[in-house]
Amino acid sequence: MRKTSVRLTAAVLTAALTGAAAWTSPAHASALPTVPPSPVSPSEITAYPRQNVLPVWPDNPTDASIPIGVTPYDEIAPTLNRLQAASERVSARVAGRSSGGYDLYAVTVTAPETRSEARQQEEWKRLLEDEPVRARTDPGLLAGYKTPLFVNANIHGNEWEGTDAALRVIEEYATSTDPEVTRLLERNRLVFNITANPDGRVAGTRANNAGYDLNRDLTIVSQPETNLIRELVIDTKPIITLDLHGYVNPTLLHPSTPPHNVNNEYDLYIKHGLPNALAIEENLRALGHPETQRARIPFRDDAPGVWDDFPPIYVPSFAMLQSSIPYTIEAPLNPRGGNLTPQERVRRSGINTDVHEVAIKTSLRYIQDHRAEVLHDQAEVYRRGWAGEPLRDIPDGYVPGWGPEDNYRTVFPRSYVIPSGPGQHSEPAAARLVDLLISSGGRVWRAKHDFRAEGNDYRAGSYVVDLHQPKRGLVNSLLEPGADITDRVGDLYAGPAAWSQGLTWGATVDTLWDELPDVQLTRVYDGVAAGDLPSADGDLRLDLQDAADLLVVNSLIRRGVRVYRLADGSVAIPAVPGSRQLFQDEVRAHGVTFERAPAGWRGTPLDEIVVGYLGALEERDTLRELGFSTRAVTAATLADTLTADVDVLLVASSLNLSTLTAPNRAALEAFLARGGGVVGLGTAGANFGNAASLLAVTATAGPSLASGVANVVNRGGPVTAGAIPHSFISQPVWFTNLGDGVTVEQSYAADPLLSGWWAASGAGTNGQAAAANQASLVRSVSPGGNGVVLFGTDPTFRLHPKGLQAQLGRALLWAAQP
């Protein structure tokens, strides 16, 4: 339990916050520069309602929603069509498509607006971010701005009831004649993502059709459903965000335990987040259900690390970095149990729907009752960003229960530079990173001329990230290395404990602690990798440092172009008359940079490589991003899938050779006998290599929750030549007792963990000290001629560590033809 045992109520906390509110509003520096709001094109703004006839899906009697008595997916569109026809308060649209092809519905509920009024709302919304001081003193905005609430429902497909609560609220507000509802809709906009995961809703699965947990994807954005959530959060600019889940009994609702994300203006969050949570708890009690008489609020009720809001990958933690007051709401009763009667399933789902309805209505009431303060504080987040002020040192007792264990803060640099030209590790990686920053709500500029900053020279076209910007916390959370929090907390809800796209996505990012470059800057709205091709014909070299480079190599090989792997893992391509247009097309498509091949080069010819993978969806999709042809392999299907055209086996999950059937064992032995290569990930890969007598190593795994950014030393070779000096780990593995012929290409540094969490256990046998200076990536050629590469880092984790994907691709090329 937390150190405080105070049982808080909303009334007690509101009184306690009276003084705190004054403390959080320092005088604004009048010299703070402002940026004019982005121009609003009249042609882009239409009146409300914005109604559409939604396509109706065929009846599906196998929909997993049906047995628990909630709304089947195929009934959502007819319901929304009916409500739009009945009310000018409801606007619905198909806002995207799920991974499995279902429509994604975004719904806005508000009082009707003329086109002029809708345009004014958009101008006020932008003013809050662009000119926060002016916005929060603008009498028109303070009187007329419709404060937004965003509800994200059913992100986990088999947690259904958020959708039904959303539909229930929409239906009530669509036609209610209650004057109170009328006033609410005149002062607020309610935006609903009706079912964030229709694939899982229909199938009864947590993940979407592609197999991903969407609530781990907000800063990777690998899935179309996540892209829509991000767009809705950024466009809505919600005061409160609700992410509706199940099932934790009693009802769980944020605020969370520490560790807290170090980039948030947490004082401005917790002063509202806690009292609204307490109000939700009171209103849940008023439902009268025995199961709703108390709630679990982790900040109040749990020990540090039990249910934290540290990584920005979740909807609520991402929304907080967008200056929203976010909540996960976990409804209490699981209706999925196989031993439940039909009546009990329906009873449970009905109570869960009640719980989510209470969360929506209570949060809307909180916005209404505290309108001036929540608007002021949302603008204050942006103001602090523009001003470049340090994060507040929040005093103990700021809210009841706040103590030193909650105080997580970072120090913001003045700016970042993402170089262009020779100082950049990978131009495609830099463009990808810039795209992520911008599409996540950050602001990026480009230098119009060469410049010098903090002792380094930079080319014109280099990206500059001025951290004096409204969403600096979001930007810095993606770019900064992070911190080693091992000594601060003994547990985490889940990893990763550090992420740092600035270090793990493969781009060079320089931190300028005290300087904004003195050069003319132009704001940009996407990243650009122009690529390069030498002006004259001749042999070419391509250094493989990004997935884009591997895509090009695999594309050229499939087109019949002769490609050779050089000793350092790069590739050379002999000059062929008439091929220049082909290379130009690849440069335009992928932004890669070809160089002149070194004189007298010699290399190993590469053929098209087919990879059989024994792993999960991350391995499947990483291989696709690298452009390899793939075959899914399991222990039970080796005889059918490990066919003669498979060149390399990627082993990312356990394969017990002793339990294989005779046909499957024969297929594996035939693959190895013909010289098939093996690339292994973690202990599963090492165990397979040992069991198949391909090499001899001892693999040691760190604690299961150990994760973050590791310091590594690259020793060169076909896999790691030119690689970045950092890696991503999720349960790190290291290799010792290396047998004959095993070469270390990469090792953990003397201080292995740069940022994240890596606790020691077992007298230090799998802690950071045990891994120091030990091998993290090795390769060998077996006595039978098989190329083998083992990774102790994690190049496929949720498609996140983009900067490691090229290492995996290079390992596959080498293992296929060592």
Tab-separated table of C-alpha atoms in Angstrom, residues 611-617 619-620 630-643 646 648-657 659-661 663-669 671 688:
chain	number	residue	atom	x	y	z
A	611	VAL	CA	13.220	-16.860	-44.380
A	612	GLY	CA	11.307	-19.396	-42.359
A	613	TYR	CA	10.412	-17.889	-39.007
A	614	LEU	CA	9.584	-19.641	-35.776
A	615	GLY	CA	8.160	-16.778	-33.792
A	616	ALA	CA	5.300	-14.351	-33.450
A	617	LEU	CA	3.747	-11.497	-35.349
A	619	GLU	CA	9.048	-11.396	-36.387
A	620	ARG	CA	6.618	-11.804	-39.270
A	630	THR	CA	8.793	-15.520	-45.496
A	631	ARG	CA	7.358	-18.836	-44.402
A	632	ALA	CA	5.666	-19.290	-41.035
A	633	VAL	CA	7.128	-22.341	-39.297
A	634	THR	CA	6.076	-24.233	-36.173
A	635	ALA	CA	7.369	-27.367	-34.520
A	636	ALA	CA	4.292	-29.202	-35.770
A	637	THR	CA	4.589	-28.039	-39.409
A	638	LEU	CA	8.308	-28.293	-40.196
A	639	ALA	CA	7.759	-31.102	-42.683
A	640	ASP	CA	5.374	-28.903	-44.691
A	641	THR	CA	6.863	-25.429	-44.199
A	642	LEU	CA	10.637	-25.899	-44.005
A	643	THR	CA	10.732	-26.566	-47.719
A	646	VAL	CA	13.902	-21.807	-47.345
A	648	VAL	CA	17.413	-19.180	-43.287
A	649	LEU	CA	15.503	-20.168	-40.175
A	650	LEU	CA	14.738	-17.318	-37.754
A	651	VAL	CA	14.289	-18.882	-34.306
A	652	ALA	CA	12.478	-16.543	-31.916
A	653	SER	CA	10.490	-19.084	-29.907
A	654	SER	CA	11.396	-22.397	-28.341
A	655	LEU	CA	11.859	-25.483	-30.492
A	656	ASN	CA	12.389	-28.710	-28.557
A	657	LEU	CA	14.198	-31.080	-30.885
A	659	THR	CA	9.794	-33.870	-29.051
A	660	LEU	CA	9.684	-33.463	-32.834
A	661	THR	CA	7.893	-36.097	-34.848
A	663	PRO	CA	8.892	-36.264	-40.365
A	664	ASN	CA	9.445	-32.865	-38.731
A	665	ARG	CA	12.845	-33.892	-37.395
A	666	ALA	CA	13.805	-35.154	-40.847
A	667	ALA	CA	12.788	-31.842	-42.443
A	668	LEU	CA	14.925	-29.914	-39.962
A	669	GLU	CA	17.908	-32.192	-40.472
A	671	PHE	CA	17.508	-28.077	-43.936
A	688	PHE	CA	18.347	-24.204	-30.567
